[in-house]
Phi, psi and omega in degrees: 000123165253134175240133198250135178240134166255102169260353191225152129219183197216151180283104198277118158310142164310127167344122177298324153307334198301332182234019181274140176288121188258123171280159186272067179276081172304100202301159165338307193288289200315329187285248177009302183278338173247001178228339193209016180339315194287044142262343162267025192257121189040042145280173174242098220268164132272110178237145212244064228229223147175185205287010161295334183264090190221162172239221231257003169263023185068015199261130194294135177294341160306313166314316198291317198253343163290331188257005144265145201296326193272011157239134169236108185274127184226025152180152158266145208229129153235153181249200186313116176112335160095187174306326184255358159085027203247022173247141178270160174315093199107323190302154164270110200242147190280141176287123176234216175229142194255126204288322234281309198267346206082310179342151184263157186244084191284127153307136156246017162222099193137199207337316175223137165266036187219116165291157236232151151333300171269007148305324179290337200289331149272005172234123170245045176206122167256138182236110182260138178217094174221144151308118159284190172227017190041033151204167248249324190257094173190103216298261249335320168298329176272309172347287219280334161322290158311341188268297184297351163282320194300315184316305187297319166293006169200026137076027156239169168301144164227151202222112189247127180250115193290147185209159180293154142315118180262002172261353177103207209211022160275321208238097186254101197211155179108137181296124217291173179285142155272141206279339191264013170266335202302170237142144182286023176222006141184112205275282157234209227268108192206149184304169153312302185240119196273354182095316237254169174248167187302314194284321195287326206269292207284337183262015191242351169289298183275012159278284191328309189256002154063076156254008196354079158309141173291091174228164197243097196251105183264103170319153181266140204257146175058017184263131179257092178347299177310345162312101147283184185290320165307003198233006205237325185076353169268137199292132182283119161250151175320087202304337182187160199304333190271329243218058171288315157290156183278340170283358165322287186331348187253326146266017179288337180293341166273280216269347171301335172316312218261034132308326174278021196233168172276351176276123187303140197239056157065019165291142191077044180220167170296328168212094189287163180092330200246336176247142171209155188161167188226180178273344194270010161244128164284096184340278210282043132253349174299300169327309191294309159350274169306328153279356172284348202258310172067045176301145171309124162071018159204157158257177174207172200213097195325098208222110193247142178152145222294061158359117158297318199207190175050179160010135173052025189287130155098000187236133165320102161263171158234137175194212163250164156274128117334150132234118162261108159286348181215088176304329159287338173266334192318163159219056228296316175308303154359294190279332171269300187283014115310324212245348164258320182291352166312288162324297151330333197257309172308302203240030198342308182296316216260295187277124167216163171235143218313144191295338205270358201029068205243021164266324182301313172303309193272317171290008166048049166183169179234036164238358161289337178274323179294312172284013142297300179295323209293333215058038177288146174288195204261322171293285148037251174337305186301313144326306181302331179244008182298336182263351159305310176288344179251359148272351151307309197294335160322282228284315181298319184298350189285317160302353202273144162265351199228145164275000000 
């Protein structure tokens, strides 16, 4: 049972999507299959996907290739959640034989996140197709960061089929990762919201850091950096079981920090990522809080309810619902290190953060948690990491494919 209590209310906007002009985007896969096939005419292909990799007619690119006479696909690779997307956040998925196809299904998540030699031994081309989400602590991007090494370690091609940003390709924000932060949730040294598309990301991966791969990156015809994903006409599958929606993507780049807290970031609710809380807050001095800060593009709204699983489960919390009211205006980082150092300061006693310092990972550094504690402001912080973010932002432009 989940229970959502409306203790406040705010005048709620019409779906953000509802007037957005919906575009012709052509994804990665199609453009491959009606323009560039001979790049898979006589390989032995390795494909690299989970239920994200589709085109714009919902038909799974595991199908599209298996069921052409003029390809021959001979394994399958998941990454965190697996190929059919049936794994929770962590799980371990086991390497099996795929009912659909017989193919064998190698993990990349659990014992090794890289394929192995002998996982590659009957393939000799790798092809990747996943939905991102545009911010840097989400494995799918280092998956495919591992894939491109393993190619180059065993002396094949990899063919990364390009997909949008679903947050656009404008908004670069946030503090770069530090090498003594890495983590299979930020591999290298790239902001909280990295810009970049999957293909753009894969070429700035094997150059910048010189793994030099043979690789291929197939643009998507018609995506414009200014595009969110509601603006692309292409249908949204979940990237992952917590991330249902594209307005998840907008705000995940805030409350995903507070997977590293004692605060539930709403996993086990109908919306994880946009309602969060613990039992020990009160909603409407939380809310009020946050709203008094009169943060750019969102609002919050005083909100109680039951965990299924993960954090608090089965125990009444309380915090807020999110509303992102504006998407050009958000300020997402921002906004989650508001909204913990809020919680902190309300509840000094009470709000921690996790022992594992798995906060130190997602925010890619370990001096944003002590000047939390210290009671340094968000401006501060924010300061602190900017010239780091604007020589990224140099160094990155040098990668972009699309205007």
């Amino acid at each position: 049972m989940i229970l959502v209590l409306a203790l406040c209310t705010w005048p709620i906007e019409k779906d953000v999507s509802a007037n957005k002009k919906k575009n012709k985007v052509t994804p990665g896969i199609e453009v491959l299959l009606a323009d560039q096939k001979e790049l898979l005419i006589g390989k032995k292909v390795g494909l690299i996907t989970n239920p994200t990799g589709i085109d714009s007619k919902l038909n799974s690119i595991v199908d599209l290739l298996y069921e052409d006479p003029d390809i021959e696909l001979t394994a399958l690779f998941g990454p965190e959640h697996g190929v059919r997307g049936d794994a929770q956040a962590g799980s371990y998925v086991e390497s099996y034989i795929d009912d659909k196809t017989g193919l064998p299904v190698y993990s990349l998540y659990g014992k090794t996140n890289k394929p192995t030699a002998e996982m590659l031994k009957n393939v000799d081309l790798l092809l990747f197709d996943i939905q991102d989400v545009g911010t840097r602590h989400y494995t799918y991007i280092y998956t495919m960061a591992y894939a491109i090494e393993a190619a180059k370690e065993n002396d094949i091609p990899i063919v990364i089929l390009d997909r949008p940003n679903p947050l656009g390709g404008l908004s670069v924000d946030g503090p770069v990762l530090e090498p003594d932060s890495s983590s299979f949730i930020g591999l290298y040294p790239i902001p909280t919201k990295h810009g970049m598309t999957v293909g753009e990301l894969a070429t700035f991966f094997n150059k910048q850091y010189k793994i030099g791969a043979d690789l291929k990156v197939v643009k998507m015809k018609g995506w414009k950096r200014s595009m969110d994903y509601d603006e692309t006409g292409l249908p949204f599958v979940l990237p992952s079981p917590n991330m249902p929606t594209v307005s998840t993507t907008f705000i995940y780049p805030a409350t995903g920090l507070i997977e590293g807290t004692n605060v539930s970031e709403g996993r086990g609710t109908t919306k994880p990522f946009e309602i969060i809380g613990a039992p020990y807050i009160n909603g409407k001095d939380l809310a009020a809080k946050l709203n008094a800060l009169r943060l750019p593009g969102v609002k919050f709204r005083a909100a109680s309810f039951i965990p299924i699983f993960s954090k608090h489960a089965g125990k009444l919390s309380h915090g807020v619902e999110i509303y992102v009211t504006d998407r050009e205006k958000l300020e997402a980082v921002s906004t989650g290190l508001h909204i913990i150092k809020t919680i902190h300061d309300m509840y000094p006693n009470d709000f921690e953060f996790l022992s594992n310092n798995f906060f130190d990972k997602l925010i890619g550094n370990d001096w944003i948690r002590p000047m939390i504690l210290d009671g340094d402001s968000v401006t501060d912080i924010m300061n602190k990491y900017q010239k780091e973010l604007d020589e990224f932002k140099k160094v990155q432009k040098k990668y972009l494919m699309y205007k």
